[in-house]
mmCIF file of C-alpha atoms in Angstrom:
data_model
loop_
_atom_site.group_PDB
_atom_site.id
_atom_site.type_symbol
_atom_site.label_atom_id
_atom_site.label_comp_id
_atom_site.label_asym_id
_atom_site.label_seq_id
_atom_site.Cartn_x
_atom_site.Cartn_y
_atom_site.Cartn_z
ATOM 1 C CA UNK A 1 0.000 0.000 0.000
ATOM 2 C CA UNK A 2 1.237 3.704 -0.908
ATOM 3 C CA UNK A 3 1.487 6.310 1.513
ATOM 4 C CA UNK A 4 2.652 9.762 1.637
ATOM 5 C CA UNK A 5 4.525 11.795 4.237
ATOM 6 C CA UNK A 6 4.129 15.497 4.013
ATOM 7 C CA UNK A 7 4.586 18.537 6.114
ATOM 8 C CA UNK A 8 0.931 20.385 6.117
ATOM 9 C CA UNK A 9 0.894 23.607 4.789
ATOM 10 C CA UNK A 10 -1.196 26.247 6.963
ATOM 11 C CA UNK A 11 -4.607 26.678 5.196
ATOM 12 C CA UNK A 12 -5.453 30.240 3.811
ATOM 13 C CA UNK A 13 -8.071 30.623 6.925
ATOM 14 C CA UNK A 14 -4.861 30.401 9.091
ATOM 15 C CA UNK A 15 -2.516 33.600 9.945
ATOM 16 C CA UNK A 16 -0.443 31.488 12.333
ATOM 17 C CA UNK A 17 1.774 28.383 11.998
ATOM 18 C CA UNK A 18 -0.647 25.718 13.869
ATOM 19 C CA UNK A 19 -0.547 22.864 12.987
ATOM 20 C CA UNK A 20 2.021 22.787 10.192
ATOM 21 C CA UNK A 21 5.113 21.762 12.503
ATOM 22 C CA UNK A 22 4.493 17.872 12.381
ATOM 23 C CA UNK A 23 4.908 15.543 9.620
ATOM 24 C CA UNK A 24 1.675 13.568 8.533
ATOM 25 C CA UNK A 25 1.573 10.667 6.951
ATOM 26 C CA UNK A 26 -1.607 9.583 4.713
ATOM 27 C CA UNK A 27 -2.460 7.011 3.010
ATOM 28 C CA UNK A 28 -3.656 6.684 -0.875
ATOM 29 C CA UNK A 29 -7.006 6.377 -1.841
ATOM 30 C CA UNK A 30 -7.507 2.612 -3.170
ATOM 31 C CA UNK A 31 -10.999 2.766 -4.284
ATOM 32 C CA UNK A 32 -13.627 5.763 -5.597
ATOM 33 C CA UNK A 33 -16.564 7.115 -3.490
ATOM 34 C CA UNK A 34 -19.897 6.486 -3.900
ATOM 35 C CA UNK A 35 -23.449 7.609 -3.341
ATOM 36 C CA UNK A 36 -25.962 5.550 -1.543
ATOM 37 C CA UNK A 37 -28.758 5.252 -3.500
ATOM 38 C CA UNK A 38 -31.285 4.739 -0.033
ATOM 39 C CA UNK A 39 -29.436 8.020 1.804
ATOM 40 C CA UNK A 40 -27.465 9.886 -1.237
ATOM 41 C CA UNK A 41 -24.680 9.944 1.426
ATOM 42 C CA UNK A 42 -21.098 9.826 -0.215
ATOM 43 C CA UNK A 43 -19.427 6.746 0.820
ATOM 44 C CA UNK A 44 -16.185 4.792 -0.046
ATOM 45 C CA UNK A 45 -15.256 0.527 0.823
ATOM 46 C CA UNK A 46 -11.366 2.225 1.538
ATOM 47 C CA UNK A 47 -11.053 2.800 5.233
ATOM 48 C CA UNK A 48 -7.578 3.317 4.937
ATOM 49 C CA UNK A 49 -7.822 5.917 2.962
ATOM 50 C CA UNK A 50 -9.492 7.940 6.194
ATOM 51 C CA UNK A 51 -6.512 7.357 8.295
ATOM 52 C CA UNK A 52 -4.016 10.420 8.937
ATOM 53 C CA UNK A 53 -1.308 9.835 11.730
ATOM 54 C CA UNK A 54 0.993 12.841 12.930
ATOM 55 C CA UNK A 55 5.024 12.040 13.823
ATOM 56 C CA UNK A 56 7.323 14.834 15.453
ATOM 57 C CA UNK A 57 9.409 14.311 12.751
ATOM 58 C CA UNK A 58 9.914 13.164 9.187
ATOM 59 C CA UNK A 59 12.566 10.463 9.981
ATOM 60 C CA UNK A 60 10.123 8.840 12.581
ATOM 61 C CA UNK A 61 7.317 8.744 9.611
ATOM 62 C CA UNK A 62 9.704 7.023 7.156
ATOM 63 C CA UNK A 63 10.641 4.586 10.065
ATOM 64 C CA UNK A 64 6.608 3.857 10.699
ATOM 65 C CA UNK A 65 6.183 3.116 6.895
ATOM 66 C CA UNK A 66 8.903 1.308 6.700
ATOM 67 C CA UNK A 67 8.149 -0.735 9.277
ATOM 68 C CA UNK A 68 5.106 -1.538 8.109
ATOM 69 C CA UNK A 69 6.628 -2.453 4.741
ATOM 70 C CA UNK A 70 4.880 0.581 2.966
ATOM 71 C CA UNK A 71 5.833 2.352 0.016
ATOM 72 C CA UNK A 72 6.264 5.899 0.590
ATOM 73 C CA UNK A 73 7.049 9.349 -0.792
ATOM 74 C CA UNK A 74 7.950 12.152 0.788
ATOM 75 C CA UNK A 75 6.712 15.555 -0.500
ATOM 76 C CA UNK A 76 9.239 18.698 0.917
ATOM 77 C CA UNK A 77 7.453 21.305 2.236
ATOM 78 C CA UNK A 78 8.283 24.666 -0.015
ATOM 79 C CA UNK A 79 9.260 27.529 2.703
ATOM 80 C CA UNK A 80 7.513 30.822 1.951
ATOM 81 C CA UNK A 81 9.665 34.216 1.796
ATOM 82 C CA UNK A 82 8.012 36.602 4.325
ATOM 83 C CA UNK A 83 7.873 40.067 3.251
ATOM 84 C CA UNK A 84 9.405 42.633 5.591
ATOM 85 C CA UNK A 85 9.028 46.086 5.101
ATOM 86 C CA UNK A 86 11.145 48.863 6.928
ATOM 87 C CA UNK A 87 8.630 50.098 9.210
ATOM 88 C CA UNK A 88 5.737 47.273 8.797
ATOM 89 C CA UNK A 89 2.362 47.944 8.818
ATOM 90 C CA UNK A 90 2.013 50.777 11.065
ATOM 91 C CA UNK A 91 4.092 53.040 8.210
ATOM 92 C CA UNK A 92 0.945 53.178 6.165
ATOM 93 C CA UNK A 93 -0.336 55.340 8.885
ATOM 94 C CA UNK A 94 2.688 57.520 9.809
ATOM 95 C CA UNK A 95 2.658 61.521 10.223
ATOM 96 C CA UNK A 96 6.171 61.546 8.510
ATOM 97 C CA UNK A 97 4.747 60.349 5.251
ATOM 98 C CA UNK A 98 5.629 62.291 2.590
ATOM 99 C CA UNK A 99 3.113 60.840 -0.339
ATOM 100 C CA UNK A 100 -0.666 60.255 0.084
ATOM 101 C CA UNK A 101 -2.301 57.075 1.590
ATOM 102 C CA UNK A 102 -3.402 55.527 -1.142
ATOM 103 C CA UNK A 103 -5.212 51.879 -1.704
#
């Protein structure tokens, strides 16, 4: 069975780092969903592909999978450049501004 171990990214609801500092590792999706024809709710015959585990680190994933005799790949996480301005936010609303506020 195929599983991958990935750092989460922090969704775009998020203006924090929560939850994005352990490794998860997830399993594939084996089989499509489905809707019940008696309750139209959508349902799938792959439990495994439900399961999510968290691991402090990426080497204690791989060991897991490993140990389990999974396949695995490992997605990096891409680090974001944060933009720092001389001044931050609070220049937009400076006295010493010397061109208009502007949107």
């Amino acid at each position: 069975m195929q599983v991958k171990i990935y750092k989460p990214s922090k969704t775009s609801m998020q203006s924090g780092l929560a939850k994005t500092k352990k490794w998860r590792l997830e399993y594939e999706k084996s089989s499509k969903k489905f809707i019940d024809p008696t309750m139209g709710w959508v349902g799938t015959e792959d439990t495994q592909g439900l399961v999510t585990i968290d691991f402090e680190s990426k080497e204690s994933a791989i060991k897991y999978a490993e140990g389990l005799g999974l396949t695995y790949k490992v997605e990096e996480q891409k680090n974001r450049k944060h933009i720092i301005r001389s001044g931050g936010y609070g220049e937009n609303f400076s006295f010493k501004r010397k061109t208009a506020w502007t949107h």
